[in-house]
Amino acid sequence: MGTTRSYRFRNYDITPDPMGETTFAAACVSGDDADCGAASGEQVEKTDVDRWIAEHVRDTGHGRYRRTIADYALAEPGDWQ
């Protein structure tokens, strides 16, 4: 006799956590052989990261950046399928 299995899937509602703080950051990835590596550090305001990028461009001429945005999310179990 074989064994049968039954699987059920569950939906989840994922929403931003209003208690969490969104942060922004940028790192300079310009360079011929290696990335510059200069970084803005995590900032609460996007405009602070934009200002850091503008100043880094002014000072170095570097024009390529990796930006990250981090936030918190809530996951609420939904109905079983």
Short mmCIF file of N, CA, C and O in Angstrom, two decimals:
data_model
loop_
_atom_site.label_atom_id
_atom_site.label_comp_id
_atom_site.label_asym_id
_atom_site.label_seq_id
_atom_site.Cartn_x
_atom_site.Cartn_y
_atom_site.Cartn_z
N MET A 1 0.83 -1.19 0.00
CA MET A 1 0.00 0.00 0.00
C MET A 1 0.88 1.25 0.00
O MET A 1 1.84 1.33 0.73
N GLY A 2 0.47 2.19 -0.82
CA GLY A 2 1.20 3.45 -0.90
C GLY A 2 0.65 4.46 0.10
O GLY A 2 -0.44 4.31 0.66
N THR A 3 1.42 5.44 0.32
CA THR A 3 1.01 6.52 1.21
C THR A 3 0.57 7.71 0.37
O THR A 3 1.22 8.07 -0.59
N THR A 4 -0.54 8.29 0.71
CA THR A 4 -0.99 9.50 0.02
C THR A 4 -0.80 10.70 0.93
O THR A 4 -0.97 10.61 2.14
N ARG A 5 -0.46 11.78 0.29
CA ARG A 5 -0.29 13.02 1.04
C ARG A 5 -1.17 14.09 0.42
O ARG A 5 -1.40 14.11 -0.77
N SER A 6 -1.59 14.95 1.26
CA SER A 6 -2.42 16.06 0.80
C SER A 6 -1.78 17.34 1.33
O SER A 6 -1.40 17.41 2.49
N TYR A 7 -1.63 18.32 0.45
CA TYR A 7 -1.03 19.59 0.83
C TYR A 7 -2.07 20.69 0.73
O TYR A 7 -2.87 20.73 -0.19
N ARG A 8 -2.01 21.60 1.69
CA ARG A 8 -2.87 22.78 1.65
C ARG A 8 -1.98 24.02 1.64
O ARG A 8 -0.96 24.05 2.30
N PHE A 9 -2.39 24.99 0.90
CA PHE A 9 -1.65 26.23 0.81
C PHE A 9 -2.40 27.32 1.56
O PHE A 9 -3.61 27.27 1.67
N ARG A 10 -1.64 28.28 2.05
CA ARG A 10 -2.24 29.36 2.81
C ARG A 10 -1.79 30.70 2.24
O ARG A 10 -0.63 30.89 1.92
N ASN A 11 -2.73 31.59 2.09
CA ASN A 11 -2.41 32.95 1.66
C ASN A 11 -1.98 33.78 2.87
O ASN A 11 -2.40 33.52 3.99
N TYR A 12 -1.14 34.76 2.61
CA TYR A 12 -0.70 35.69 3.66
C TYR A 12 -0.87 37.12 3.15
O TYR A 12 -0.59 37.40 1.99
N ASP A 13 -1.31 37.99 4.00
CA ASP A 13 -1.36 39.41 3.69
C ASP A 13 -0.08 40.04 4.23
O ASP A 13 0.19 39.95 5.43
N ILE A 14 0.69 40.64 3.35
CA ILE A 14 1.95 41.28 3.74
C ILE A 14 1.80 42.77 3.52
O ILE A 14 1.53 43.23 2.42
N THR A 15 1.97 43.52 4.61
CA THR A 15 1.78 44.97 4.57
C THR A 15 2.94 45.67 5.28
O THR A 15 3.62 45.07 6.12
N PRO A 16 3.20 46.94 4.94
CA PRO A 16 4.25 47.67 5.65
C PRO A 16 3.91 47.80 7.13
O PRO A 16 2.75 47.97 7.50
N ASP A 17 4.91 47.72 7.97
CA ASP A 17 4.74 47.88 9.42
C ASP A 17 4.78 49.37 9.74
O ASP A 17 5.82 50.01 9.57
N PRO A 18 3.67 49.95 10.21
CA PRO A 18 3.66 51.38 10.50
C PRO A 18 4.57 51.75 11.68
O PRO A 18 4.95 52.91 11.83
N MET A 19 4.95 50.76 12.49
CA MET A 19 5.84 51.03 13.62
C MET A 19 7.31 51.02 13.20
O MET A 19 8.18 51.49 13.92
N GLY A 20 7.61 50.43 12.02
CA GLY A 20 8.99 50.33 11.55
C GLY A 20 9.42 51.56 10.79
O GLY A 20 8.60 52.31 10.25
N GLU A 21 10.70 51.78 10.74
CA GLU A 21 11.24 52.95 10.07
C GLU A 21 11.91 52.52 8.76
O GLU A 21 12.70 51.58 8.75
N THR A 22 11.60 53.21 7.69
CA THR A 22 12.25 52.95 6.40
C THR A 22 13.59 53.66 6.40
O THR A 22 13.71 54.79 6.85
N THR A 23 14.62 52.96 5.88
CA THR A 23 15.94 53.58 5.78
C THR A 23 16.42 53.51 4.33
O THR A 23 16.01 52.65 3.56
N PHE A 24 17.30 54.43 3.99
CA PHE A 24 17.84 54.56 2.63
C PHE A 24 19.36 54.57 2.72
O PHE A 24 19.93 55.04 3.70
N ALA A 25 20.01 54.03 1.70
CA ALA A 25 21.48 54.02 1.67
C ALA A 25 21.94 53.97 0.23
O ALA A 25 21.20 53.58 -0.67
N ALA A 26 23.20 54.36 0.01
CA ALA A 26 23.81 54.28 -1.32
C ALA A 26 25.28 53.94 -1.15
O ALA A 26 25.91 54.29 -0.15
N ALA A 27 25.80 53.23 -2.16
CA ALA A 27 27.23 52.92 -2.20
C ALA A 27 27.72 53.20 -3.61
O ALA A 27 27.04 52.89 -4.59
N CYS A 28 28.90 53.76 -3.72
CA CYS A 28 29.48 54.07 -5.02
C CYS A 28 30.07 52.79 -5.61
O CYS A 28 30.89 52.12 -4.98
N VAL A 29 29.61 52.44 -6.80
CA VAL A 29 30.13 51.25 -7.48
C VAL A 29 30.87 51.64 -8.76
O VAL A 29 31.02 50.83 -9.67
N SER A 30 31.35 52.86 -8.81
CA SER A 30 32.16 53.32 -9.93
C SER A 30 33.58 52.81 -9.75
O SER A 30 34.04 52.61 -8.63
N GLY A 31 34.24 52.61 -10.83
CA GLY A 31 35.64 52.21 -10.78
C GLY A 31 35.96 51.29 -11.93
O GLY A 31 35.10 50.56 -12.42
N ASP A 32 37.21 51.30 -12.38
CA ASP A 32 37.62 50.45 -13.50
C ASP A 32 37.92 49.03 -13.05
O ASP A 32 37.38 48.09 -13.61
N ASP A 33 38.76 48.87 -12.06
CA ASP A 33 39.15 47.53 -11.61
C ASP A 33 38.37 47.07 -10.38
O ASP A 33 38.18 45.88 -10.17
N ALA A 34 37.94 48.01 -9.57
CA ALA A 34 37.20 47.68 -8.35
C ALA A 34 36.25 48.83 -8.04
O ALA A 34 36.48 49.96 -8.46
N ASP A 35 35.19 48.51 -7.29
CA ASP A 35 34.25 49.56 -6.87
C ASP A 35 34.95 50.56 -5.96
O ASP A 35 35.85 50.19 -5.20
N CYS A 36 34.53 51.79 -6.03
CA CYS A 36 35.05 52.84 -5.16
C CYS A 36 34.84 52.43 -3.69
O CYS A 36 35.73 52.54 -2.87
N GLY A 37 33.60 52.00 -3.38
CA GLY A 37 33.31 51.53 -2.03
C GLY A 37 32.85 52.58 -1.05
O GLY A 37 32.47 52.25 0.07
N ALA A 38 32.86 53.84 -1.44
CA ALA A 38 32.36 54.87 -0.54
C ALA A 38 30.87 54.64 -0.32
O ALA A 38 30.15 54.24 -1.24
N ALA A 39 30.40 54.90 0.90
CA ALA A 39 28.99 54.63 1.23
C ALA A 39 28.40 55.75 2.07
O ALA A 39 29.09 56.39 2.86
N SER A 40 27.11 55.96 1.87
CA SER A 40 26.40 57.01 2.59
C SER A 40 26.06 56.62 4.02
O SER A 40 25.80 57.47 4.85
N GLY A 41 26.01 55.33 4.28
CA GLY A 41 25.49 54.85 5.56
C GLY A 41 23.96 54.92 5.52
O GLY A 41 23.38 55.54 4.63
N GLU A 42 23.31 54.26 6.45
CA GLU A 42 21.84 54.28 6.48
C GLU A 42 21.33 55.64 6.92
O GLU A 42 21.83 56.21 7.88
N GLN A 43 20.34 56.13 6.18
CA GLN A 43 19.74 57.43 6.48
C GLN A 43 18.22 57.26 6.57
O GLN A 43 17.64 56.42 5.90
N VAL A 44 17.59 58.07 7.37
CA VAL A 44 16.14 58.03 7.52
C VAL A 44 15.47 58.81 6.39
O VAL A 44 14.36 58.47 5.96
N GLU A 45 16.14 59.81 5.87
CA GLU A 45 15.59 60.64 4.80
C GLU A 45 16.27 60.34 3.47
O GLU A 45 17.50 60.33 3.37
N LYS A 46 15.47 60.09 2.43
CA LYS A 46 16.00 59.83 1.09
C LYS A 46 16.81 61.03 0.60
O LYS A 46 17.82 60.86 -0.08
N THR A 47 16.37 62.22 0.93
CA THR A 47 17.08 63.42 0.47
C THR A 47 18.51 63.49 1.00
O THR A 47 19.38 64.05 0.34
N ASP A 48 18.76 62.91 2.19
CA ASP A 48 20.13 62.89 2.72
C ASP A 48 21.03 62.00 1.85
O ASP A 48 22.20 62.32 1.63
N VAL A 49 20.49 60.89 1.36
CA VAL A 49 21.26 60.01 0.48
C VAL A 49 21.47 60.69 -0.87
O VAL A 49 22.57 60.64 -1.43
N ASP A 50 20.43 61.33 -1.39
CA ASP A 50 20.58 62.06 -2.66
C ASP A 50 21.65 63.14 -2.55
O ASP A 50 22.45 63.32 -3.47
N ARG A 51 21.67 63.83 -1.42
CA ARG A 51 22.68 64.88 -1.20
C ARG A 51 24.08 64.27 -1.14
O ARG A 51 25.03 64.80 -1.72
N TRP A 52 24.21 63.11 -0.47
CA TRP A 52 25.51 62.44 -0.38
C TRP A 52 26.00 62.05 -1.78
O TRP A 52 27.16 62.27 -2.11
N ILE A 53 25.09 61.50 -2.61
CA ILE A 53 25.46 61.13 -3.98
C ILE A 53 25.92 62.36 -4.75
O ILE A 53 26.96 62.33 -5.42
N ALA A 54 25.17 63.45 -4.66
CA ALA A 54 25.53 64.67 -5.39
C ALA A 54 26.91 65.17 -4.96
O ALA A 54 27.72 65.59 -5.80
N GLU A 55 27.20 65.14 -3.67
CA GLU A 55 28.50 65.60 -3.18
C GLU A 55 29.62 64.66 -3.63
O GLU A 55 30.71 65.11 -3.98
N HIS A 56 29.35 63.36 -3.65
CA HIS A 56 30.37 62.39 -4.08
C HIS A 56 30.67 62.55 -5.56
O HIS A 56 31.83 62.49 -5.97
N VAL A 57 29.63 62.78 -6.37
CA VAL A 57 29.83 63.05 -7.80
C VAL A 57 30.68 64.30 -7.97
O VAL A 57 31.64 64.32 -8.74
N ARG A 58 30.34 65.35 -7.23
CA ARG A 58 31.08 66.61 -7.32
C ARG A 58 32.56 66.40 -6.98
O ARG A 58 33.44 66.91 -7.66
N ASP A 59 32.81 65.64 -5.92
CA ASP A 59 34.19 65.47 -5.43
C ASP A 59 35.02 64.47 -6.23
O ASP A 59 36.24 64.59 -6.29
N THR A 60 34.36 63.46 -6.84
CA THR A 60 35.12 62.38 -7.47
C THR A 60 34.83 62.20 -8.96
O THR A 60 35.62 61.57 -9.66
N GLY A 61 33.68 62.67 -9.43
CA GLY A 61 33.29 62.43 -10.81
C GLY A 61 32.66 61.06 -11.01
O GLY A 61 32.29 60.71 -12.13
N HIS A 62 32.53 60.29 -9.95
CA HIS A 62 31.93 58.96 -10.05
C HIS A 62 30.44 59.07 -10.33
O HIS A 62 29.75 59.89 -9.72
N GLY A 63 29.91 58.23 -11.22
CA GLY A 63 28.52 58.38 -11.62
C GLY A 63 27.64 57.15 -11.48
O GLY A 63 26.52 57.15 -11.94
N ARG A 64 28.14 56.09 -10.81
CA ARG A 64 27.33 54.86 -10.70
C ARG A 64 27.21 54.47 -9.22
O ARG A 64 28.20 54.31 -8.53
N TYR A 65 25.94 54.25 -8.78
CA TYR A 65 25.66 53.98 -7.36
C TYR A 65 24.67 52.84 -7.21
O TYR A 65 23.82 52.63 -8.07
N ARG A 66 24.79 52.12 -6.12
CA ARG A 66 23.80 51.10 -5.76
C ARG A 66 23.01 51.65 -4.58
O ARG A 66 23.57 51.92 -3.51
N ARG A 67 21.69 51.83 -4.80
CA ARG A 67 20.84 52.36 -3.73
C ARG A 67 20.03 51.22 -3.12
O ARG A 67 19.60 50.32 -3.82
N THR A 68 19.82 51.30 -1.82
CA THR A 68 18.99 50.30 -1.13
C THR A 68 17.97 51.01 -0.26
O THR A 68 18.24 52.07 0.31
N ILE A 69 16.80 50.39 -0.19
CA ILE A 69 15.73 50.86 0.68
C ILE A 69 15.32 49.68 1.54
O ILE A 69 15.06 48.60 1.03
N ALA A 70 15.30 49.88 2.84
CA ALA A 70 14.93 48.81 3.76
C ALA A 70 13.74 49.25 4.61
O ALA A 70 13.69 50.39 5.07
N ASP A 71 12.78 48.35 4.75
CA ASP A 71 11.64 48.65 5.61
C ASP A 71 11.22 47.39 6.35
O ASP A 71 11.82 46.32 6.17
N TYR A 72 10.23 47.51 7.18
CA TYR A 72 9.71 46.39 7.94
C TYR A 72 8.33 46.04 7.40
O TYR A 72 7.60 46.90 6.93
N ALA A 73 8.00 44.75 7.48
CA ALA A 73 6.70 44.29 6.97
C ALA A 73 6.03 43.40 8.01
O ALA A 73 6.68 42.77 8.84
N LEU A 74 4.70 43.38 7.94
CA LEU A 74 3.90 42.50 8.78
C LEU A 74 3.28 41.43 7.88
O LEU A 74 2.81 41.74 6.78
N ALA A 75 3.27 40.19 8.34
CA ALA A 75 2.65 39.09 7.60
C ALA A 75 1.52 38.52 8.45
O ALA A 75 1.75 38.05 9.55
N GLU A 76 0.32 38.58 7.92
CA GLU A 76 -0.87 38.07 8.62
C GLU A 76 -1.36 36.83 7.88
O GLU A 76 -1.63 36.87 6.69
N PRO A 77 -1.47 35.69 8.60
CA PRO A 77 -2.00 34.48 7.94
C PRO A 77 -3.42 34.71 7.44
O PRO A 77 -4.24 35.34 8.12
N GLY A 78 -3.67 34.22 6.24
CA GLY A 78 -5.01 34.34 5.65
C GLY A 78 -5.70 32.98 5.61
O GLY A 78 -5.38 32.09 6.39
N ASP A 79 -6.59 32.84 4.66
CA ASP A 79 -7.37 31.61 4.54
C ASP A 79 -6.53 30.47 3.98
O ASP A 79 -5.61 30.68 3.19
N TRP A 80 -6.88 29.27 4.38
CA TRP A 80 -6.30 28.06 3.80
C TRP A 80 -6.94 27.83 2.45
O TRP A 80 -8.13 28.06 2.25
N GLN A 81 -6.20 27.33 1.51
CA GLN A 81 -6.71 27.01 0.18
C GLN A 81 -7.04 25.54 0.07
O GLN A 81 -6.43 24.72 0.63
#
